[in-house]
Short mmCIF file of C-alpha atoms and ligand atoms in Angstrom, two decimals:
data_model
loop_
_atom_site.label_atom_id
_atom_site.label_comp_id
_atom_site.label_asym_id
_atom_site.label_seq_id
_atom_site.Cartn_x
_atom_site.Cartn_y
_atom_site.Cartn_z
CA MET A 1 165.09 45.79 188.26
CA SER A 2 161.52 46.13 187.11
CA GLN A 3 161.11 46.52 183.37
CA THR A 4 158.24 48.34 181.67
CA ILE A 5 155.10 46.27 182.04
CA GLN A 6 153.54 45.53 178.67
CA PHE A 7 151.02 42.96 177.38
CA PRO A 8 150.04 42.08 173.78
CA PRO A 9 146.92 43.93 172.53
CA ASP A 10 144.79 40.77 172.39
CA PHE A 11 145.93 39.36 175.74
CA LEU A 12 143.08 37.36 177.31
CA TRP A 13 142.29 38.39 180.88
CA GLY A 14 139.99 36.23 182.98
CA SER A 15 139.46 34.25 186.14
CA ALA A 16 139.28 30.57 187.05
CA THR A 17 137.25 28.26 189.28
CA SER A 18 136.32 24.58 189.39
CA ALA A 19 133.00 22.78 189.71
CA TYR A 20 133.28 21.05 193.07
CA GLN A 21 134.90 24.07 194.70
CA ILE A 22 132.10 26.55 193.93
CA GLU A 23 128.90 24.95 192.60
CA GLY A 24 127.25 23.24 195.57
CA SER A 25 124.12 21.17 194.84
CA PRO A 26 126.33 18.20 193.90
CA LEU A 27 123.40 15.79 193.51
CA ALA A 28 120.86 18.21 192.04
CA ASP A 29 118.79 17.40 188.95
CA GLY A 30 119.94 13.83 188.51
CA ALA A 31 123.66 14.31 189.09
CA GLY A 32 125.57 11.34 190.49
CA PRO A 33 128.04 11.48 193.42
CA SER A 34 131.72 12.14 192.81
CA ILE A 35 134.74 10.84 194.72
CA TRP A 36 134.78 14.18 196.54
CA GLN A 37 131.27 13.56 197.82
CA ARG A 38 132.59 10.36 199.35
CA PHE A 39 135.90 11.84 200.54
CA CYS A 40 134.11 14.65 202.39
CA ALA A 41 131.87 12.13 204.15
CA VAL A 42 134.85 10.42 205.83
CA PRO A 43 135.47 12.06 209.22
CA GLY A 44 138.88 13.70 209.44
CA ASN A 45 139.39 14.12 205.70
CA MET A 46 138.19 17.72 205.54
CA ARG A 47 139.31 20.70 207.65
CA ASP A 48 136.40 21.67 209.98
CA GLY A 49 134.27 18.98 208.32
CA ASP A 50 133.67 21.34 205.36
CA THR A 51 132.09 19.90 202.20
CA GLY A 52 131.09 20.99 198.71
CA ASP A 53 127.40 20.51 199.51
CA ILE A 54 126.81 24.28 199.27
CA ALA A 55 130.25 25.88 198.67
CA CYS A 56 129.55 29.18 196.82
CA ASP A 57 126.06 27.99 195.77
CA HIS A 58 127.14 28.82 192.21
CA TYR A 59 124.83 26.18 190.72
CA LYS A 60 121.94 28.46 191.74
CA ARG A 61 123.74 31.84 191.69
CA TYR A 62 125.66 31.55 188.43
CA LYS A 63 123.83 34.49 186.80
CA ASP A 64 124.83 36.81 189.66
CA ASP A 65 128.42 35.54 189.48
CA VAL A 66 128.59 36.10 185.72
CA ALA A 67 127.29 39.63 186.35
CA LEU A 68 130.19 40.15 188.79
CA MET A 69 132.64 38.91 186.12
CA ALA A 70 131.14 41.43 183.71
CA LYS A 71 131.40 44.18 186.36
CA LEU A 72 135.12 43.43 186.55
CA GLY A 73 135.32 43.54 182.75
CA LEU A 74 136.66 39.98 182.46
CA LYS A 75 137.17 38.74 178.89
CA ALA A 76 137.24 35.03 179.76
CA TYR A 77 136.17 32.61 182.46
CA ARG A 78 137.78 29.24 183.03
CA PHE A 79 135.54 26.69 184.73
CA SER A 80 135.27 22.92 184.92
CA VAL A 81 132.39 20.58 184.15
CA SER A 82 131.33 18.04 186.75
CA TRP A 83 131.54 14.69 184.95
CA SER A 84 128.87 13.16 187.20
CA ARG A 85 126.35 15.87 186.36
CA ILE A 86 126.65 14.84 182.71
CA LEU A 87 127.01 11.07 183.27
CA PRO A 88 125.71 10.23 186.77
CA GLN A 89 127.23 6.74 186.49
CA GLY A 90 130.34 8.10 184.77
CA ARG A 91 129.32 6.40 181.52
CA GLY A 92 126.11 5.28 179.82
CA ALA A 93 122.97 7.40 180.20
CA VAL A 94 123.40 11.15 179.77
CA ASN A 95 121.71 13.45 182.31
CA GLN A 96 120.21 16.19 180.11
CA ALA A 97 119.67 18.47 183.13
CA GLY A 98 123.42 18.43 183.72
CA LEU A 99 124.13 19.45 180.13
CA ASP A 100 121.43 22.10 180.42
CA PHE A 101 123.10 23.72 183.45
CA TYR A 102 126.40 24.16 181.64
CA GLY A 103 124.61 25.27 178.47
CA LYS A 104 122.88 28.03 180.44
CA LEU A 105 126.17 29.05 182.09
CA ILE A 106 127.91 29.19 178.69
CA ASP A 107 125.07 31.23 177.17
CA GLU A 108 125.14 33.64 180.14
CA LEU A 109 128.87 34.14 179.68
CA LEU A 110 128.55 34.70 175.93
CA ALA A 111 125.68 37.15 176.51
CA HIS A 112 128.11 39.20 178.63
CA GLY A 113 130.92 38.97 176.06
CA ILE A 114 132.93 36.60 178.26
CA GLU A 115 134.73 33.69 176.56
CA PRO A 116 134.06 30.32 178.25
CA MET A 117 137.20 28.17 178.72
CA VAL A 118 136.20 24.66 179.77
CA THR A 119 138.20 22.13 181.77
CA LEU A 120 136.84 18.61 181.29
CA TYR A 121 138.32 17.18 184.49
CA HIS A 122 139.14 19.08 187.66
CA TRP A 123 139.38 16.16 190.11
CA ASP A 124 135.72 15.23 190.71
CA LEU A 125 135.67 11.71 189.24
CA PRO A 126 132.23 10.02 189.27
CA ALA A 127 132.10 7.69 192.27
CA ALA A 128 130.60 4.98 190.05
CA LEU A 129 133.81 4.91 188.00
CA ASP A 130 135.94 4.79 191.13
CA ASP A 131 133.97 1.66 191.99
CA ARG A 132 135.37 0.21 188.74
CA GLY A 133 138.94 1.22 189.62
CA GLY A 134 138.77 4.83 188.49
CA TRP A 135 142.16 6.10 187.25
CA LEU A 136 143.64 2.66 188.03
CA ASN A 137 141.49 1.00 185.36
CA PRO A 138 142.99 1.35 181.84
CA ASP A 139 139.43 1.50 180.46
CA ILE A 140 139.15 5.01 181.92
CA ALA A 141 140.80 6.42 178.81
CA ASP A 142 137.72 5.31 176.86
CA TRP A 143 135.28 6.39 179.59
CA PHE A 144 136.88 9.85 179.66
CA THR A 145 136.86 10.10 175.86
CA ASP A 146 133.16 9.18 175.69
CA TYR A 147 132.43 11.89 178.28
CA ALA A 148 134.56 14.40 176.38
CA ARG A 149 132.80 13.65 173.07
CA ILE A 150 129.43 14.40 174.67
CA LEU A 151 130.68 17.83 175.73
CA PHE A 152 132.44 18.54 172.43
CA GLN A 153 129.25 17.73 170.51
CA ALA A 154 127.06 19.74 172.88
CA PHE A 155 129.21 22.87 173.27
CA ASP A 156 131.99 23.12 170.68
CA GLY A 157 129.90 25.62 168.76
CA ARG A 158 130.04 27.98 171.74
CA VAL A 159 133.24 26.92 173.55
CA LYS A 160 136.48 27.73 171.72
CA SER A 161 138.94 26.57 174.36
CA TRP A 162 139.02 23.12 175.96
CA ALA A 163 141.44 21.66 178.49
CA THR A 164 141.39 17.92 179.14
CA LEU A 165 142.83 17.74 182.67
CA ASN A 166 143.64 20.12 185.47
CA GLU A 167 146.93 19.35 187.22
CA PRO A 168 147.39 15.59 186.71
CA TRP A 169 150.27 15.78 189.20
CA VAL A 170 147.95 16.83 192.02
CA VAL A 171 145.42 14.13 191.10
CA THR A 172 148.21 11.54 191.32
CA ASP A 173 150.28 12.86 194.22
CA GLY A 174 147.32 13.85 196.40
CA GLY A 175 144.86 11.13 195.43
CA TYR A 176 147.10 8.08 195.04
CA MET A 177 150.58 8.77 196.46
CA HIS A 178 149.90 10.56 199.75
CA GLY A 179 146.15 10.09 200.21
CA THR A 180 145.52 13.75 201.10
CA LEU A 181 142.95 14.20 198.32
CA ALA A 182 140.18 12.02 196.91
CA PRO A 183 140.11 9.06 196.51
CA GLY A 184 142.61 9.02 199.42
CA HIS A 185 144.96 6.19 198.39
CA ARG A 186 148.61 5.93 199.50
CA ASN A 187 150.30 3.51 197.15
CA LEU A 188 153.40 3.95 194.98
CA HIS A 189 152.26 1.43 192.36
CA GLU A 190 148.82 3.04 192.13
CA ALA A 191 150.32 6.51 191.82
CA ALA A 192 152.37 5.48 188.79
CA LEU A 193 149.42 3.70 187.15
CA ALA A 194 146.94 6.53 187.81
CA SER A 195 149.37 9.08 186.45
CA HIS A 196 149.92 7.14 183.25
CA ASN A 197 146.20 6.49 182.76
CA LEU A 198 145.50 10.20 183.23
CA MET A 199 147.91 10.95 180.40
CA ARG A 200 146.44 8.20 178.19
CA ALA A 201 142.98 9.63 178.80
CA HIS A 202 144.26 13.10 177.97
CA GLY A 203 145.72 11.94 174.66
CA SER A 204 142.62 9.94 173.76
CA ALA A 205 140.34 12.95 174.34
CA VAL A 206 142.59 15.22 172.25
CA LYS A 207 142.52 12.64 169.44
CA ALA A 208 138.71 12.56 169.64
CA TYR A 209 138.57 16.34 169.53
CA ARG A 210 140.52 16.36 166.27
CA GLU A 211 137.68 14.35 164.73
CA ILE A 212 134.82 16.67 165.80
CA GLY A 213 136.24 19.86 167.27
CA ARG A 214 136.81 23.13 165.43
CA HIS A 215 138.75 25.19 167.95
CA GLN A 216 141.57 24.68 170.45
CA ILE A 217 142.39 22.04 173.04
CA GLY A 218 145.19 21.66 175.56
CA ILE A 219 146.07 20.51 179.04
CA VAL A 220 146.58 22.45 182.29
CA VAL A 221 149.56 21.54 184.46
CA ASN A 222 150.83 22.99 187.72
CA ILE A 223 154.48 23.90 187.51
CA GLU A 224 156.57 24.52 190.62
CA PRO A 225 160.15 25.41 189.62
CA LYS A 226 162.80 23.73 191.77
CA TYR A 227 165.97 25.46 192.96
CA PRO A 228 168.84 23.62 194.71
CA ALA A 229 169.51 24.48 198.35
CA SER A 230 173.25 24.20 197.64
CA GLN A 231 175.63 23.30 194.85
CA PHE A 232 176.52 20.01 196.53
CA GLN A 233 175.87 17.14 194.12
CA GLU A 234 173.36 15.49 196.46
CA ASP A 235 171.19 18.64 196.44
CA LEU A 236 171.55 19.11 192.69
CA ASP A 237 170.42 15.50 192.17
CA ALA A 238 167.53 15.97 194.60
CA THR A 239 166.41 19.08 192.72
CA ARG A 240 166.43 17.18 189.46
CA ARG A 241 164.36 14.36 191.02
CA ALA A 242 161.80 16.85 192.34
CA ASP A 243 161.57 18.62 188.97
CA ALA A 244 161.16 15.32 187.13
CA TYR A 245 158.42 14.14 189.48
CA MET A 246 156.35 17.32 189.69
CA ASN A 247 156.95 19.11 186.42
CA ARG A 248 158.62 17.12 183.64
CA GLN A 249 156.56 13.97 184.37
CA TYR A 250 153.62 15.50 182.48
CA LEU A 251 155.15 17.68 179.78
CA ASP A 252 157.99 15.38 178.68
CA PRO A 253 155.71 12.55 177.44
CA ILE A 254 153.57 15.09 175.54
CA PHE A 255 156.41 17.02 173.90
CA LEU A 256 159.43 14.68 174.07
CA GLY A 257 157.77 11.25 173.79
CA SER A 258 159.07 9.76 177.04
CA TYR A 259 159.03 10.14 180.81
CA PRO A 260 162.04 11.61 182.65
CA PRO A 261 164.44 8.75 183.51
CA GLU A 262 164.46 9.84 187.15
CA LEU A 263 160.94 8.41 187.55
CA LYS A 264 162.03 4.82 187.00
CA GLN A 265 164.90 5.43 189.44
CA MET A 266 162.49 6.80 192.06
CA PHE A 267 159.58 4.40 191.60
CA GLY A 268 161.66 1.25 190.96
CA ASP A 269 159.49 -1.74 190.11
CA ALA A 270 156.40 0.41 190.70
CA TRP A 271 157.21 2.05 187.35
CA PRO A 272 156.61 -0.49 184.57
CA GLU A 273 157.79 -0.28 180.97
CA TRP A 274 154.80 1.47 179.37
CA PRO A 275 153.74 0.31 175.87
CA ALA A 276 155.15 2.42 173.03
CA ALA A 277 151.64 2.90 171.64
CA ASP A 278 150.74 4.81 174.80
CA PHE A 279 153.29 7.50 173.98
CA GLU A 280 151.86 7.92 170.51
CA LEU A 281 148.47 8.54 172.14
CA ILE A 282 149.83 10.84 174.88
CA GLY A 283 151.89 12.84 172.40
CA GLN A 284 148.93 14.30 170.46
CA LYS A 285 149.76 17.82 169.25
CA LEU A 286 148.26 20.49 171.50
CA ASP A 287 147.00 23.95 170.60
CA PHE A 288 148.07 25.34 173.98
CA VAL A 289 149.36 24.44 177.42
CA GLY A 290 147.83 25.96 180.54
CA ILE A 291 150.29 26.68 183.31
CA ASN A 292 149.21 27.03 186.94
CA TYR A 293 151.89 28.89 188.91
CA TYR A 294 151.79 29.56 192.65
CA THR A 295 155.23 29.13 194.11
CA ARG A 296 158.68 27.62 193.85
CA SER A 297 160.53 25.28 196.13
CA VAL A 298 164.15 25.23 197.26
CA VAL A 299 165.19 21.58 197.45
CA ARG A 300 167.71 19.59 199.44
CA ASN A 301 168.49 15.88 199.54
CA GLU A 302 166.68 14.06 202.34
CA PRO A 303 167.19 10.25 202.20
CA SER A 304 164.53 9.57 204.82
CA ASN A 305 161.69 11.15 202.82
CA TRP A 306 159.65 8.49 200.92
CA PRO A 307 159.82 8.09 197.93
CA LEU A 308 161.59 11.12 196.37
CA LYS A 309 164.20 11.59 199.14
CA VAL A 310 163.90 15.36 198.90
CA ALA A 311 162.86 18.09 201.34
CA PRO A 312 161.94 21.76 200.90
CA VAL A 313 164.10 24.44 202.53
CA ARG A 314 162.17 27.39 203.99
CA GLN A 315 163.50 30.81 202.96
CA PRO A 316 163.80 32.96 206.14
CA GLN A 317 163.44 36.35 204.43
CA ALA A 318 160.50 35.40 202.22
CA THR A 319 156.75 36.06 202.55
CA TYR A 320 154.64 32.90 202.76
CA THR A 321 150.94 32.57 202.00
CA GLU A 322 148.33 30.85 204.20
CA THR A 323 148.95 27.64 202.24
CA GLY A 324 152.65 27.78 203.20
CA TRP A 325 153.78 28.80 199.70
CA GLU A 326 156.68 31.21 199.25
CA VAL A 327 155.78 34.37 197.34
CA PHE A 328 158.33 34.16 194.53
CA PRO A 329 157.25 35.96 191.34
CA GLN A 330 160.61 35.32 189.67
CA GLY A 331 159.55 31.68 189.62
CA LEU A 332 156.73 32.59 187.23
CA THR A 333 159.21 34.17 184.81
CA ASP A 334 161.58 31.21 185.17
CA THR A 335 158.75 28.70 184.64
CA LEU A 336 157.75 30.35 181.39
CA THR A 337 161.24 30.84 179.97
CA SER A 338 162.15 27.26 180.95
CA PHE A 339 159.05 25.94 179.15
CA LYS A 340 160.02 27.80 175.98
CA GLN A 341 163.59 26.54 176.20
CA ARG A 342 162.64 22.86 176.78
CA TYR A 343 159.41 22.47 174.81
CA GLY A 344 159.31 25.30 172.28
CA ASP A 345 156.75 27.90 171.30
CA THR A 346 153.42 26.24 172.01
CA PRO A 347 150.99 28.98 173.04
CA LEU A 348 150.64 29.24 176.81
CA TYR A 349 147.97 30.54 179.15
CA ILE A 350 148.45 31.18 182.83
CA MET A 351 145.33 29.25 183.82
CA GLU A 352 145.79 29.78 187.55
CA ASN A 353 147.83 32.22 189.61
CA GLY A 354 146.89 33.69 192.97
CA SER A 355 147.45 33.60 196.70
CA ALA A 356 145.68 32.65 199.90
CA PHE A 357 146.02 35.23 202.63
CA TYR A 358 143.91 35.80 205.69
CA ASP A 359 141.31 38.43 204.84
CA PRO A 360 139.35 40.50 207.37
CA PRO A 361 135.95 38.83 207.81
CA ASN A 362 133.99 42.00 207.27
CA ALA A 363 133.85 44.59 204.55
CA GLU A 364 134.81 48.19 205.26
CA ASN A 365 132.91 50.80 203.23
CA GLY A 366 131.75 48.11 200.87
CA ARG A 367 135.06 46.39 200.12
CA VAL A 368 137.37 43.86 201.73
CA HIS A 369 140.97 45.03 202.08
CA ASP A 370 143.53 42.41 201.01
CA PRO A 371 146.87 44.26 200.72
CA LEU A 372 149.01 41.12 200.62
CA ARG A 373 147.05 39.68 197.72
CA VAL A 374 147.20 43.06 195.92
CA ASP A 375 150.98 43.12 196.36
CA CYS A 376 151.26 39.55 195.07
CA LEU A 377 149.14 40.32 192.02
CA ARG A 378 151.25 43.36 191.14
CA LYS A 379 154.50 41.38 191.44
CA ASN A 380 153.16 38.50 189.36
CA MET A 381 152.08 40.92 186.64
CA GLN A 382 155.64 42.24 186.50
CA ALA A 383 157.02 38.70 186.35
CA LEU A 384 154.58 37.74 183.57
CA SER A 385 155.47 40.84 181.57
CA ASN A 386 159.18 40.04 181.97
CA ALA A 387 158.58 36.59 180.45
CA LEU A 388 156.67 38.13 177.54
CA ALA A 389 159.58 40.55 177.00
CA GLN A 390 161.83 37.47 176.68
CA GLY A 391 159.67 36.15 173.85
CA VAL A 392 157.53 33.59 175.68
CA ASN A 393 154.26 32.98 173.81
CA VAL A 394 151.76 33.70 176.61
CA ARG A 395 148.24 34.39 175.34
CA GLY A 396 146.30 35.06 178.53
CA TYR A 397 146.02 35.05 182.32
CA MET A 398 143.27 33.63 184.55
CA VAL A 399 143.48 34.77 188.16
CA TRP A 400 142.79 32.09 190.76
CA SER A 401 140.20 32.58 191.91
CA LEU A 402 137.10 34.57 191.08
CA LEU A 403 135.55 33.64 194.44
CA ASP A 404 136.74 32.40 197.81
CA ASN A 405 135.90 28.71 197.56
CA LEU A 406 136.42 25.19 198.92
CA GLU A 407 140.17 24.66 198.96
CA TRP A 408 139.73 20.87 198.82
CA SER A 409 140.73 19.13 202.06
CA LEU A 410 141.63 22.51 203.58
CA GLY A 411 137.97 23.40 203.34
CA PHE A 412 136.99 27.09 203.42
CA SER A 413 139.94 27.96 205.65
CA LYS A 414 142.07 29.20 202.75
CA ARG A 415 140.74 32.12 200.74
CA PHE A 416 142.09 32.63 197.18
CA GLY A 417 139.26 34.76 195.84
CA ILE A 418 139.47 38.31 194.55
CA ILE A 419 135.83 38.35 195.63
CA HIS A 420 135.08 37.61 199.27
CA VAL A 421 132.34 35.09 200.01
CA ASN A 422 130.49 35.06 203.33
CA PHE A 423 129.67 31.35 203.36
CA ALA A 424 126.93 31.83 205.96
CA THR A 425 125.01 34.37 203.87
CA GLN A 426 126.56 33.75 200.41
CA GLN A 427 127.14 37.49 200.14
CA ARG A 428 129.82 38.40 197.63
CA THR A 429 132.04 41.45 198.35
CA LEU A 430 134.75 42.73 196.00
CA LYS A 431 138.21 42.82 197.56
CA ASP A 432 140.80 45.51 196.76
CA SER A 433 142.45 42.89 194.53
CA ALA A 434 139.26 42.71 192.45
CA TYR A 435 139.35 46.46 191.84
CA LEU A 436 143.04 46.27 190.92
CA TYR A 437 142.41 43.34 188.59
CA ALA A 438 139.55 45.22 186.93
CA ASP A 439 141.96 48.12 186.27
CA ILE A 440 144.58 45.72 184.88
CA VAL A 441 142.00 44.19 182.53
CA ALA A 442 140.60 47.55 181.43
CA SER A 443 144.05 49.05 180.79
CA ASN A 444 145.68 45.81 179.54
CA GLY A 445 148.21 46.24 182.32
CA ALA A 446 149.03 49.89 181.55
CA CYS A 447 147.75 50.90 185.02
CA LEU A 448 150.65 49.04 186.70
O1 LIG B 501 145.53 25.48 195.62
C1 LIG B 501 144.94 26.47 194.84
C2 LIG B 501 144.43 25.87 193.54
N1 LIG B 501 145.51 25.15 192.87
N2 LIG B 501 145.17 24.55 191.67
C3 LIG B 501 143.95 23.73 191.67
C4 LIG B 501 142.80 24.43 192.38
O2 LIG B 501 141.68 23.58 192.45
C5 LIG B 501 143.25 24.90 193.76
O3 LIG B 501 142.20 25.53 194.48
#
């Protein structure tokens, strides 16, 4: 039954993007290449051979895009900084032109009354650091912290909300376990090491922020709640393995001081005994946690599936998005209430939530009709409100995404934007979901 939809008076409504997915001009003004530059250059890695060379051309069109955010009445905008624009070699000499771009973007946002929320790392590692082992090299915690300090010192006076990493699980699972994302490795030992080094780097950057920062810092994790396909023990165990690997692997070490025991069972000798000092670093107190929610999965035991021995079970009556994700708004409520139950009352932001559906290629009387995305947005608003009614400390919501953009190795084939982008002309057209979201923001959800 749907309860009354209600949001706190100061609820922060915004949208989210990431550098490589929208900016284009990846090597402009002294920037160095990232691992995504390299990954896109390998034939077969990217759907239709798409790359981030132009994407949404946001590097050049950011003023127009900020004007669109203002037209929608957004209060906040979550974006990521491209590490290799700031440090073309990943460390060492700073590229002032890179800092200047983000300074101008931040000033444009502030001039429109939009709060900038900055993600330090959204997957585009400098290629020069990958040449030194990247996330496999323990020194990366220091490299990342040096990069973070540069941004804290440059922008902390104007940026009040920092996130260290976006979705460390995806970086590890896609980039090192299955090879579907940059840098394209498929190695169990590397996956474990990269994952741990990501968390060390996260903790080190938070510690550095406490020395120079004056506002708030957190991490952004993707959470996909897991539901057993049956009550048979083998499926219950499989569900626990999947939850440990995708969800608890990142929040347990931060809040509980250790990894879920299932990881050692799954990874075997690929999962070493990590030094105790690492957990002290990883467990730095956070001001918030960002949650990215898209879907759930129903899990069964599948011994043949390396290395988790689990498999998803498709739900015949459900609606699925273009990315093959079940539309399951209850999973958003369950994710939030489960977080509160396991980890406590740390403030939360929904830093990404959205859906990829096929949109008509052309506008009709000036707007693109996206009924399935509109329906999804409405249902997720209800689910979010239900979690708030149960006392979960959610402070804001960033819709993914402001613009149709490069969906990583799926290229431009999957559209998540509430604003349609014609990638041939770079024309932006508001979708019905943009108009709905503008009403939600203006009425603080009362329009629903
Ligand atoms: O798959 C949709 C989004 N998920 N989270 C990370 C973003 O970069 C993706 O585009």
